[in-house]
Coordinates of C-alpha atoms in Angstrom, one line a residue:
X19 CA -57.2 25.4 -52.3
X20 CA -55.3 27.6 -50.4
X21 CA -56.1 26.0 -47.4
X22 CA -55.0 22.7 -48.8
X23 CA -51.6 24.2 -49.6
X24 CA -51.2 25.6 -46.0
X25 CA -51.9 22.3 -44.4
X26 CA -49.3 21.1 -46.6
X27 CA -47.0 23.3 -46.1
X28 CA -47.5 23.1 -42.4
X29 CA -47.1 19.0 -42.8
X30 CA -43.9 19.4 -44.7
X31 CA -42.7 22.0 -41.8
X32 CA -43.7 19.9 -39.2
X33 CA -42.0 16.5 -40.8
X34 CA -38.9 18.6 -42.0
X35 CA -38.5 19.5 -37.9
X36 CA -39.2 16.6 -36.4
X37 CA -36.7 14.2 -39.2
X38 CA -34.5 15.9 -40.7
X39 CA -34.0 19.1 -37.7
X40 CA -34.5 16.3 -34.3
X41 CA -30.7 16.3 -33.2
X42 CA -30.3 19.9 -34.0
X43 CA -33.3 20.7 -31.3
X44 CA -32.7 17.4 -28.8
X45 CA -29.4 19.0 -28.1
X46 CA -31.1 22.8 -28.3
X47 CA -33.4 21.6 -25.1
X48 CA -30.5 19.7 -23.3
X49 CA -28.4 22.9 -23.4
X50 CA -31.9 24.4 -21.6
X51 CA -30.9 22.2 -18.5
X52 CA -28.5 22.8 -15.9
X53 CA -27.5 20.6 -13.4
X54 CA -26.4 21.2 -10.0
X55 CA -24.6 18.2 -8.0
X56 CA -25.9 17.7 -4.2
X57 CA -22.9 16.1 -2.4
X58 CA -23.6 14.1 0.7
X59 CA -21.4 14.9 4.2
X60 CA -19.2 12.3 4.8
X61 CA -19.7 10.2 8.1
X62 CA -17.8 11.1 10.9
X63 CA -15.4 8.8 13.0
X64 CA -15.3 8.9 16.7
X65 CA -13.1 7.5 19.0
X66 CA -14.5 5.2 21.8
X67 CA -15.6 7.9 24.0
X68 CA -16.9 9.9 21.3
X69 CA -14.3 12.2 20.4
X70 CA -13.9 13.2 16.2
X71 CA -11.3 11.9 14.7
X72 CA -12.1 12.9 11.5
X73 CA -15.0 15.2 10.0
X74 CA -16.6 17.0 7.0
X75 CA -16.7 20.8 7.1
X76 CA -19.0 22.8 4.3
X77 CA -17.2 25.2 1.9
X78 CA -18.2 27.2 -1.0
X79 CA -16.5 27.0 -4.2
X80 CA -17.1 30.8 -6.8
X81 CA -16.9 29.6 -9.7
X82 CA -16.6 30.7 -13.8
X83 CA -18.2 29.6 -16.5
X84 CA -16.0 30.6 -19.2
X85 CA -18.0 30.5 -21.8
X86 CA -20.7 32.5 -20.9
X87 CA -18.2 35.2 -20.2
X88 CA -18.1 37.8 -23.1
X89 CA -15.2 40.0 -21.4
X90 CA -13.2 38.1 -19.4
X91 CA -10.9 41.4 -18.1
X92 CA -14.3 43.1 -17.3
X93 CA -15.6 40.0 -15.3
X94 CA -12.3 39.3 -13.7
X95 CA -12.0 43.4 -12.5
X96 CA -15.8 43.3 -11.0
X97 CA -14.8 40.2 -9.2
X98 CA -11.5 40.7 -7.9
X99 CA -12.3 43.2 -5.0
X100 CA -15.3 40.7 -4.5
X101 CA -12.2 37.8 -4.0
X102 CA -10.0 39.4 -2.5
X103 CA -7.8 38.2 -5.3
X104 CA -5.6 40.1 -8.1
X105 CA -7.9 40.7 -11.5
X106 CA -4.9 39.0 -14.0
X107 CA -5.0 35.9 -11.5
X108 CA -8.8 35.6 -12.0
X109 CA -8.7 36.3 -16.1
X110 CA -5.7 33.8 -16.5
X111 CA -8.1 31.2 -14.9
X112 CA -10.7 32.0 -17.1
X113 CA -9.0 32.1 -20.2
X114 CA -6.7 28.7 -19.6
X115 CA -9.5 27.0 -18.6
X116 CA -10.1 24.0 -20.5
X117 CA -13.6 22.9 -19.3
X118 CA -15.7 25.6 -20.8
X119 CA -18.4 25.0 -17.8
X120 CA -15.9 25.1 -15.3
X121 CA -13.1 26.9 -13.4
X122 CA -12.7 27.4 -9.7
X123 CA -12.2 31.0 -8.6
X124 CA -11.7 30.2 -4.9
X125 CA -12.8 28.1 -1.8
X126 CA -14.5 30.4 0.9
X127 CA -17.1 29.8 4.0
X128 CA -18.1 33.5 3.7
X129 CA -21.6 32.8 2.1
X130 CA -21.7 36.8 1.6
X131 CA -18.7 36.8 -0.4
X132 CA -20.4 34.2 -2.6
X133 CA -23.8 35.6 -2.8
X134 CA -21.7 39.1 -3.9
X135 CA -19.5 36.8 -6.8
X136 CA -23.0 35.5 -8.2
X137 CA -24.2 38.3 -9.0
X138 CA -21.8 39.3 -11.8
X139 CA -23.0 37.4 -14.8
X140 CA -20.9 34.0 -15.4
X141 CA -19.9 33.2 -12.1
X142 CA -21.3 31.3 -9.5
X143 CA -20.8 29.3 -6.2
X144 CA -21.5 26.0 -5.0
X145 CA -21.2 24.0 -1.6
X146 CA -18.6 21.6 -0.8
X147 CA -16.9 19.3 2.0
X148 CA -13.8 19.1 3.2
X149 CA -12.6 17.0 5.8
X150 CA -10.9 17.7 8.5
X151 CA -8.8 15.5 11.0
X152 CA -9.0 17.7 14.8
X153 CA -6.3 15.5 15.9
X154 CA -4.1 15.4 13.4
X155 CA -1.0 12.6 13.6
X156 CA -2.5 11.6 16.5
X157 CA -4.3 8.2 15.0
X158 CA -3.8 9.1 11.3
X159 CA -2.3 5.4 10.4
X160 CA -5.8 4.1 11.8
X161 CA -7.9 6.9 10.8
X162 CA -6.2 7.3 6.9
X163 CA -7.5 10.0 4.7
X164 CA -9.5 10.7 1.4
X165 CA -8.6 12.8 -1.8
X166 CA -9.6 16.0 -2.4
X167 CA -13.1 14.2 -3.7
X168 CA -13.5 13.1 -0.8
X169 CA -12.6 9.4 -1.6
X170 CA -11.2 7.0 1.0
X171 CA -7.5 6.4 0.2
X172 CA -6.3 4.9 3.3
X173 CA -6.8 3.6 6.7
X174 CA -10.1 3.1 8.3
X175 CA -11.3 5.8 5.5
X176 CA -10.9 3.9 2.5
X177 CA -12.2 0.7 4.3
X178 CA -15.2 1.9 5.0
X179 CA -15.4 4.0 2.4
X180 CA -19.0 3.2 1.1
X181 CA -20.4 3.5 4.7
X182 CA -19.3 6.3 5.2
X183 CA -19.9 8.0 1.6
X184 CA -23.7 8.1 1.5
X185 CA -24.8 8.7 -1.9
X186 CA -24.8 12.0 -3.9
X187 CA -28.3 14.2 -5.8
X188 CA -28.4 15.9 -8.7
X189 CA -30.9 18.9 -9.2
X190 CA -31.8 19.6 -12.9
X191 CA -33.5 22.6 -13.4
X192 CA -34.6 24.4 -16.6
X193 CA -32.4 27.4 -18.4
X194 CA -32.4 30.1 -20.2
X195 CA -30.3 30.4 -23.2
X196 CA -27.5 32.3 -21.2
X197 CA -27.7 28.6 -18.8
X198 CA -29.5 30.8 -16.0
X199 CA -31.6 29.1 -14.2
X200 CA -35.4 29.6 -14.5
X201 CA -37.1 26.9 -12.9
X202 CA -36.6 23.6 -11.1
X203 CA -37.3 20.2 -13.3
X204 CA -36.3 17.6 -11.3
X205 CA -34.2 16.3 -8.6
X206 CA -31.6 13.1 -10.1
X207 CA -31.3 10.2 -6.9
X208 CA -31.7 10.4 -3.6
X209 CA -29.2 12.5 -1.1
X210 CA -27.8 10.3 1.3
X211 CA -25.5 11.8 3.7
X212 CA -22.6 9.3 5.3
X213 CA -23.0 6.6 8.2
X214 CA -20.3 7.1 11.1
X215 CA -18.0 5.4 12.2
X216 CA -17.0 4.7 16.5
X217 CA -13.8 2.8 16.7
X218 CA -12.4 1.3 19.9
X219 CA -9.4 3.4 19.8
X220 CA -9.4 5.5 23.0
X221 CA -7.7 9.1 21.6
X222 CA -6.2 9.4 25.4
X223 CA -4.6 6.1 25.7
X224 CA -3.4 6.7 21.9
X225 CA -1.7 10.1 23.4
X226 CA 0.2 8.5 26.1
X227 CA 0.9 5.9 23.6
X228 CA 2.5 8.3 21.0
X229 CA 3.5 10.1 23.8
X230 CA 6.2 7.6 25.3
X231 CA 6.9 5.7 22.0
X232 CA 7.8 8.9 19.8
X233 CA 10.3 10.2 22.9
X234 CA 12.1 6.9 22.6
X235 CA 12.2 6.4 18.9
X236 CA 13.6 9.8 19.2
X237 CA 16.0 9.0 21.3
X238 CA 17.5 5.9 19.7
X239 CA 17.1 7.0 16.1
X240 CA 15.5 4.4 15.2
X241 CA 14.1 3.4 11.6
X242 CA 10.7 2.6 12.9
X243 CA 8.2 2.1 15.9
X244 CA 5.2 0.0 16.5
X245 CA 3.0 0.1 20.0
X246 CA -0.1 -1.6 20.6
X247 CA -3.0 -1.5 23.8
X248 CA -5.8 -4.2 23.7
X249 CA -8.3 -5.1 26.1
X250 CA -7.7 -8.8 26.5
X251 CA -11.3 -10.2 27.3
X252 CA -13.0 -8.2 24.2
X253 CA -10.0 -8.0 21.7
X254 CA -10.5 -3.9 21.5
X255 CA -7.7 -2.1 20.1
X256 CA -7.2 0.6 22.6
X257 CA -4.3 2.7 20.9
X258 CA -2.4 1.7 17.9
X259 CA 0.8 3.6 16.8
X260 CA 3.3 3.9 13.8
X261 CA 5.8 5.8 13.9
X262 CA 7.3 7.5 11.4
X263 CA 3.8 8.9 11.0
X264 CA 2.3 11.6 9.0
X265 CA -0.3 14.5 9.2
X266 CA -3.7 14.0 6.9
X267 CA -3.7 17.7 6.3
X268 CA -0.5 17.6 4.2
X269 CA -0.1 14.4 2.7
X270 CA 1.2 16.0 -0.7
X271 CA 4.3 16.5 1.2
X272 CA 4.1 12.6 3.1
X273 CA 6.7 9.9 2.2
X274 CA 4.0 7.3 1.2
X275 CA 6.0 4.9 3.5
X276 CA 4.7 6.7 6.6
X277 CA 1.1 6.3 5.5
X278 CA 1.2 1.8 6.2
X279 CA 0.0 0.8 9.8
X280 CA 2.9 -0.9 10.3
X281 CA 1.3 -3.2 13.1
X282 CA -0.5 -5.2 10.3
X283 CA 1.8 -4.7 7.3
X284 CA 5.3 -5.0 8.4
X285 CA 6.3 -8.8 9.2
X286 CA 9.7 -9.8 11.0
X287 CA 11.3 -12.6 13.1
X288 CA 9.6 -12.2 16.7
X289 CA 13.0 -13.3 18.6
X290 CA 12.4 -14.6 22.3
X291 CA 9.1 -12.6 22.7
X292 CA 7.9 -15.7 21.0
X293 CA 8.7 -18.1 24.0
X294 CA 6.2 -18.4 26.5
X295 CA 3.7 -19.1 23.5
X296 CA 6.0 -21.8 22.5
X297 CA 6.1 -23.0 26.3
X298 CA 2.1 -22.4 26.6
X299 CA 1.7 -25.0 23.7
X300 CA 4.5 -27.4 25.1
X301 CA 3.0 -27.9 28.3
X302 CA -0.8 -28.0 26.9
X303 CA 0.8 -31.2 24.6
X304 CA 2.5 -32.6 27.7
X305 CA 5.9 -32.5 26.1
X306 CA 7.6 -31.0 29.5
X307 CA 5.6 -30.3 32.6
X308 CA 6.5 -27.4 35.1
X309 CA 9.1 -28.7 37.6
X310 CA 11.5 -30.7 35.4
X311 CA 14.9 -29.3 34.7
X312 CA 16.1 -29.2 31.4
X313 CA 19.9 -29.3 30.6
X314 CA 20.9 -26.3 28.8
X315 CA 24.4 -27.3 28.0
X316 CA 26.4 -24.5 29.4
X317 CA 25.4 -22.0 26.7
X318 CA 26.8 -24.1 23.8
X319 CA 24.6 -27.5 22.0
X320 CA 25.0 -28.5 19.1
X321 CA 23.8 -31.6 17.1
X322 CA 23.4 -33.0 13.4
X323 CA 21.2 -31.9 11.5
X324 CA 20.4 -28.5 13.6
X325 CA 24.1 -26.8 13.8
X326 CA 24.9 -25.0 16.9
X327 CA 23.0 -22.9 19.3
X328 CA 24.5 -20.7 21.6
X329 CA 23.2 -17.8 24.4
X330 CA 22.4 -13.7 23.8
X331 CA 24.2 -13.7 27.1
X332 CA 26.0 -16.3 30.0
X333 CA 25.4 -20.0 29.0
X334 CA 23.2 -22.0 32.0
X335 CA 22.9 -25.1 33.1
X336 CA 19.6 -27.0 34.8
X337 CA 16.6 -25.0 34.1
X338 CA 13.1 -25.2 34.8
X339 CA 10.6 -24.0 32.3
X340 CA 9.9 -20.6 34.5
X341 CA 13.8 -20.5 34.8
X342 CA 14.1 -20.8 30.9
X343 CA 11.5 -18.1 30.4
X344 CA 13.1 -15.9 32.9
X345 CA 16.5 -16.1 31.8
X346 CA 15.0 -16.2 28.2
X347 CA 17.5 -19.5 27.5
X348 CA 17.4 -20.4 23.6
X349 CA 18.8 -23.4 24.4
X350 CA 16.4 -24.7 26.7
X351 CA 13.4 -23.1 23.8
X352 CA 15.2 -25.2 21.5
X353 CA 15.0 -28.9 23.6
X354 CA 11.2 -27.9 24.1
X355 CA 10.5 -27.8 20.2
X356 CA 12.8 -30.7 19.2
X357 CA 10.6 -32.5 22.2
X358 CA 6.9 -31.1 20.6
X359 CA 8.3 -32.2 17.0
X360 CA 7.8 -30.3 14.1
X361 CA 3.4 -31.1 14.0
X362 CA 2.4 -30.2 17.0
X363 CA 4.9 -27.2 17.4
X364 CA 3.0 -26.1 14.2
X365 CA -0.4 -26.5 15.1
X366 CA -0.1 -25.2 18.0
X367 CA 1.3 -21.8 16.3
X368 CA -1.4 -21.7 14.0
X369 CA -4.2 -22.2 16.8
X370 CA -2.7 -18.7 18.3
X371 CA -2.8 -17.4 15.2
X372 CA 0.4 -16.6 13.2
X373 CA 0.8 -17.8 9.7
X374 CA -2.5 -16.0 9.2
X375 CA -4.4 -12.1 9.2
X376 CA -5.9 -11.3 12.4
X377 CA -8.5 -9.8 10.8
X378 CA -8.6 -6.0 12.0
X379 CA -10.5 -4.0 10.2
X380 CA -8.1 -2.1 8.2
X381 CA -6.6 -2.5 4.7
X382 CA -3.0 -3.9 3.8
X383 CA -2.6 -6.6 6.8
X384 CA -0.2 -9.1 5.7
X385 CA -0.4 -13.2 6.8
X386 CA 3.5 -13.5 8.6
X387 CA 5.0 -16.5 7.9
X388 CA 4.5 -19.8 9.1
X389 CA 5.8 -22.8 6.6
X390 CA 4.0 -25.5 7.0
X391 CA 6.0 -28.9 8.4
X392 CA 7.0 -30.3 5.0
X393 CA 8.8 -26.7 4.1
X394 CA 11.1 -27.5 7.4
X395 CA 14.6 -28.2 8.0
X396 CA 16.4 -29.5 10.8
X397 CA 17.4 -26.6 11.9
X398 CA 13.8 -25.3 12.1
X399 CA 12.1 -26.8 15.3
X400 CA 14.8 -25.8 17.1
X401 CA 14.6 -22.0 16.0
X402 CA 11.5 -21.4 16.0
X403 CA 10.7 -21.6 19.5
X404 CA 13.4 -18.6 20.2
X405 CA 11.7 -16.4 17.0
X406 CA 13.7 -17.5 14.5
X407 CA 12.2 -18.7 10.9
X408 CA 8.7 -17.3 11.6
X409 CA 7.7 -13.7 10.8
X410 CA 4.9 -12.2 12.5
X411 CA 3.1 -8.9 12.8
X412 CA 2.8 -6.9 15.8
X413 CA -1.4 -7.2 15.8
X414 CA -0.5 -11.2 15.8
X415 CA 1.7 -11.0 18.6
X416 CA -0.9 -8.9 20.5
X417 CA -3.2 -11.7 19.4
X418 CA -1.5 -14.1 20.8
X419 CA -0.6 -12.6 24.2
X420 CA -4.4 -11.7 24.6
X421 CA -5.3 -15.6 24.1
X422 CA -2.7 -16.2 27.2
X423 CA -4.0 -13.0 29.4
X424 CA -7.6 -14.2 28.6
X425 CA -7.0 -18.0 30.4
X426 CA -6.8 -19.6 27.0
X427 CA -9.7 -18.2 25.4
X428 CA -9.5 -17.0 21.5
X429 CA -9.6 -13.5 21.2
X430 CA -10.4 -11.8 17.9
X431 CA -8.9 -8.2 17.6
X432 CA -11.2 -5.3 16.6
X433 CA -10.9 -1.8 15.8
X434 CA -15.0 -0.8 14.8
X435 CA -17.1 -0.6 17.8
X436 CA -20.1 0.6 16.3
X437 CA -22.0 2.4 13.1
X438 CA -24.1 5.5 13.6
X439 CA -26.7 6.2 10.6
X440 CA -28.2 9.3 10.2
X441 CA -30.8 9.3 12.6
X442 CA -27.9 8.9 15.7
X443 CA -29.3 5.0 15.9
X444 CA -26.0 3.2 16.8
X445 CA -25.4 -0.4 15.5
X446 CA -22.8 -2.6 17.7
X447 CA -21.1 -5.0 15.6
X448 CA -21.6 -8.6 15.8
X449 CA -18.1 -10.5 15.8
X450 CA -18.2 -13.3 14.2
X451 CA -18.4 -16.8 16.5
X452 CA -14.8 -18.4 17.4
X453 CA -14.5 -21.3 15.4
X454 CA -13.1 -22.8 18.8
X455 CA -13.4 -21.9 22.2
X456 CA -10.6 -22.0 24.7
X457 CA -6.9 -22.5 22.5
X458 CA -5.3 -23.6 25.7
X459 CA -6.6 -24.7 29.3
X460 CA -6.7 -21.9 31.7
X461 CA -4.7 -23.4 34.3
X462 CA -2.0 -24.0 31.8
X463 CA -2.5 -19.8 30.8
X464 CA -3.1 -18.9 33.7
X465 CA 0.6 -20.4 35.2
X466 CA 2.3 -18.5 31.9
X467 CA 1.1 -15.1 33.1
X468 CA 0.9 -15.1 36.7
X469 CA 4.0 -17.2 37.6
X470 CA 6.8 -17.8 34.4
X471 CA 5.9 -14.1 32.8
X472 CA 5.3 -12.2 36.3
X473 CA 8.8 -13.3 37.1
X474 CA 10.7 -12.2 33.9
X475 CA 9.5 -8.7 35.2
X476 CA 9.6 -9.2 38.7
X477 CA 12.8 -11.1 39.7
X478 CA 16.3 -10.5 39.9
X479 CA 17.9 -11.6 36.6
X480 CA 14.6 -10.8 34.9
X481 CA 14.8 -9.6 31.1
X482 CA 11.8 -7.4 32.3
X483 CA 13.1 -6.0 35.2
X484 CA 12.9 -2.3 33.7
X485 CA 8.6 -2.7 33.4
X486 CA 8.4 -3.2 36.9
X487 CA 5.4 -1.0 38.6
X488 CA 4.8 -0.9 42.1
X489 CA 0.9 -0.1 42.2
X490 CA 0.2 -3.3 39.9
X491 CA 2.2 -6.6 39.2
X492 CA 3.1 -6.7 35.4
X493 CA 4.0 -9.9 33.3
X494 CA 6.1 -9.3 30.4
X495 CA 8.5 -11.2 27.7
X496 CA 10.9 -9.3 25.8
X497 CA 12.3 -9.9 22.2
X498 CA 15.9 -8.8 20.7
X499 CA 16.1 -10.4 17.6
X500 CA 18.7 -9.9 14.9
X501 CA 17.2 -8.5 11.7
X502 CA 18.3 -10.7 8.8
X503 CA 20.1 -8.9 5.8
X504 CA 18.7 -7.5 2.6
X505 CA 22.1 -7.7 0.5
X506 CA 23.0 -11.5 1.7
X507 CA 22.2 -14.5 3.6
X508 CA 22.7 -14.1 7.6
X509 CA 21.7 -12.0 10.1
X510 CA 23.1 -8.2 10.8
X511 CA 25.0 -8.1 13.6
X512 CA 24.5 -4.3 14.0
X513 CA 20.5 -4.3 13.4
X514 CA 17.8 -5.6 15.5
X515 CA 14.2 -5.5 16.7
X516 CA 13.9 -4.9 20.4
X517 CA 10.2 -5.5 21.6
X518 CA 8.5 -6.0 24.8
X519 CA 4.7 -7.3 25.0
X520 CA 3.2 -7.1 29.0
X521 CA 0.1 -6.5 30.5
X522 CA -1.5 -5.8 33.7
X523 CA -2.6 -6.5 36.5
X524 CA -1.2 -10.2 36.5
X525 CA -4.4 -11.7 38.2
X526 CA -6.9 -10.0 35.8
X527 CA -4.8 -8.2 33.1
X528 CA -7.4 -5.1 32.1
X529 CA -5.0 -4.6 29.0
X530 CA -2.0 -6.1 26.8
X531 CA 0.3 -3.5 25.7
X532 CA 3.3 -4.2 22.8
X533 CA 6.4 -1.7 22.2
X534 CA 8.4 -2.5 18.9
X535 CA 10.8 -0.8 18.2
X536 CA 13.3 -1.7 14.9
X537 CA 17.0 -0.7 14.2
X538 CA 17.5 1.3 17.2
X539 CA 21.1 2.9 16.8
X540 CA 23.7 0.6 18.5
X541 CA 26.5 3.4 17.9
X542 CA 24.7 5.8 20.8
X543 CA 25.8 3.3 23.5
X544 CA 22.2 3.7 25.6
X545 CA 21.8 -0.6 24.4
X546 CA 19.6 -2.2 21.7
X547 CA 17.5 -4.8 23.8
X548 CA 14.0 -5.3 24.2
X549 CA 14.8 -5.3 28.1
X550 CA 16.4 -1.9 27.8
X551 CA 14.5 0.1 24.7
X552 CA 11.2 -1.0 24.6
X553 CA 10.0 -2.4 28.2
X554 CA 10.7 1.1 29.8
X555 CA 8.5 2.7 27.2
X556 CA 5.5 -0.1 28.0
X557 CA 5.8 0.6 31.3
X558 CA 4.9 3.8 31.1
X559 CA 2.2 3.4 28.8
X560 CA 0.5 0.8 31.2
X561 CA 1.0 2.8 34.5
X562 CA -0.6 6.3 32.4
X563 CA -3.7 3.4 31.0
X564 CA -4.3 1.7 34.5
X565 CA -4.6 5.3 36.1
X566 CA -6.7 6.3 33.3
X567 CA -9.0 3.6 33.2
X568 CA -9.4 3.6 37.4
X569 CA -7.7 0.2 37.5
X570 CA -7.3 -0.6 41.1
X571 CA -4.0 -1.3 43.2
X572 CA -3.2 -5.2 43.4

């Protein structure tokens, strides 16, 4: 009987535990684990040549647990000589903490120090990464940066953020009722450090780069700068500059403005920089040929239906299409697009490019403006063709003055090179096939860069004239166009753009270099021009790149 009665007593125990007492004791033996995260490093990124850019370094965090922590003045006085840190700093941490597992004590790479902190009862360490950027401004509006949990925010960081993540671990190990460990249980996913990342950028060519444009933005006051250096043949996006720029290791402080790449994001009206892709498409459509003289009117035409065009400068009279380039003539631009028409003056734009993304691989790139024909006025085909009523990027311009410097072929611009995993195997990346093959015919590229675009540089009269090297013959076109006004229709007559796209050598350019620079300050008296603020600062860049890169002489 007795023995009856304990097996029923036993039963009723036993049921009373496991129905009525099973949340108390599922959440009992969940408070018996602990969990320890396993962070991945994130992947590196290298410039062309192998140099970091941007890297994870390990840290340790010493950390509280507040509510293990009977006496948090006792705890906090043990650990404060540890720390190096004042006692009431440490116990105001404690007690203010609002996650009760939780509180950081202080980041530290003296594993000592930590090993020391974990010994008083309630605190511990863990590891960390931070990253770290070597070079600083140097290629921070390509490279970007992450947030403080290591999350890409910006730049070639936040788009390829999930390459470059790998994937986190979790170990969950058994506790005591104090949450010390005791033994291992097991280990939550897989860790997975980061892929890296090898970008074309070349971090010399991106010094010179900053170099020359940041001493001339300087010296203009301007409100921004843009300079780009491509490889023609490949597309490879050599050295890419914004400027104002910032430094990843203090972006708290940053203007978010400064963190764009304004080569892709900021859109404005080209001006005549725009011309010899305008006179490439004429002459591929047979609307003017290469020795014909056009009338230019003397610097004044007007007509109905397109109102009146005038000169930047002297008016002119017969020109040929080299002479129009040369003496960058808006008039004769103007008779070239009313001859194309407004169709084929399109197409043609879009075939180089504009009106859409060039596809770089960064985040934010904006399409430019191209209307399509029906959106036209009158006054459009005859503006256009002088950089008026389009809006392009600086990466389309480059685009398109590859496509020229490459005999006509499309060229697709890149900044990724290559992906590293995490046994070193590196992975070139497949561009994706040219939906068409040559844009323009080579002869008809070829003429633009060795004859109409070497003698904008090279002759007497030239816009150019100031990007003139003697060790290699440079093409060039500059741009000065009036920015249009924010509080009113019109153009400023104080602000403009002044750009200059070139390349070297003319025979077989080895790069394409642009130099934008907007709202120079007119009131220093030093000029505004493409001609005079932005080819100087290109030729300087492509003399350092060609001496660089072992270019020889012409």
């Amino acid at each position: 009987m007795i023995l009856i009665v304990s097996f029923l007593a036993l039963g009723g125990r036993c049921f009373y535990l496991q129905y009525y007492k099973n949340e108390q004791y599922s959440q009992a033996c969940l408070r018996q684990e602990s969990f320890r995260d396993l962070l991945p490093q994130r992947g590196v990124i290298l410039d062309c040549r192998g140099r970091v850019l941007a890297a994870s370094n390990k840290f340790q965090t010493i950390f509280a647990e507040p509510r293990a922590i009977k006496d948090a003045k006792e705890t906090s006085s043990e650990l404060a000589p540890i720390v190096d840190m004042g006692a009431h700093i440490i116990c105001q941490l404690i007690l203010e903490s609002r996650n009760p597992g939780f509180v950081r004590i202080k980041n530290t790479t003296d594993l000592d120090e930590c090993r020391a902190a974990s010994r008083i009862y309630g605190i511990g360490y863990q590891s960390n990464w931070q990253r770290h950027y070597p070079m600083g401004r140097l290629a921070a509006n390509v490279v970007g940066f992450t947030s403080l949990d290591n999350l890409g925010l910006e730049g070639i960081e936040l788009k390829y953020d999930e390459q470059l993540s790998g994937s986190a671990a979790r170990n969950i190990v058994f506790a005591d009722v104090f949450r010390r460990p005791v033994r291992p249980k097991q280990q939550d996913g897989i860790l997975t450090n980061g892929k890296g990342i090898i970008l074309t950028i070349d971090a010399t060519i991106q010094q010179f780069t900053r170099d020359e444009l940041f001493k001339q933005y300087k010296s203009y006051e301007a409100e921004s700068a843009v300079a780009i250096v491509a490889e023609p043949k490949s597309g490879a996006i050599l050295a890419m500059v914004s400027l104002p720029d910032f430094d990843p290791a203090d972006i708290r402080t940053t203007d978010p403005n400064n963190f764009r790449s304004r080569a892709i994001t900021d859109w404005y009206e080209p001006g005549s920089i725009i011309k010899p892709i305008v006179a490439s498409i004429a002459l591929e459509a047979g609307a003017i040929n290469k020795t014909e003289k056009i009338f230019c009117e003397n610097g004044n035409y007007h007509g109905r239906g397109f109102g009146r065009i005038g000169e930047y400068r002297r008016g002119f009279g017969n020109l040929t299409l080299r002479e129009i380039l040369i003496n960058s003539s808006n008039i004769g631009m103007a008779k070239i697009g009313q001859r194309l028409g407004k169709d084929r003056l399109y197409e043609g734009l879009r075939l180089f490019g504009f009106g859409v993304k060039t596809g770089v691989e960064l985040p934010g790139e904006v399409d430019g403006l191209l209307r399509p024909p029906d959106k036209w006025t009158g006054y459009s085909v005859t503006r256009i063709p002088f950089g008026q009523e389009i809006c392009v990027t600086g990466m389309q311009l480059v685009r398109a003055f590859c496509i020229l410097a490459n005999g006509g072929r499309l060229v697709r611009p890149f900044l990724v090179r290559a992906i590293v995993d995490n046994d070193g195997n590196i992975t070139e990346l497949k561009r994706p096939p040219s939906a068409v093959g040559y844009i323009i015919k080579n002869e008809v590229a070829k003429w633009i860069v060795t004859n109409a675009m070497t003698g904008v540089v090279n002759e007497v009269g030239g816009t150019g004239k100031r990007a003139q090297l003697e060790k290699w013959e440079v093409f060039g076109k500059t741009g000065t166009a009036n920015i249009a006004k924010s509080d009113g229709r019109g153009y400023s007559d104080r602000d403009y753009m002044a750009s200059f796209i070139a390349g070297a050598p003319a025979d077989d350019p080895a790069i394409v270099v642009l130099v934008s620079v907007r709202k120079p300050n007119r009131s220093l008296g030093k000029g505004y021009t493409g001609g005079v603020v932005a080819a100087p600062v290109a030729k300087r860049i492509i003399e350092k790149t060609l001496n660089y890169l072992g270019c020889p002489p012409d």
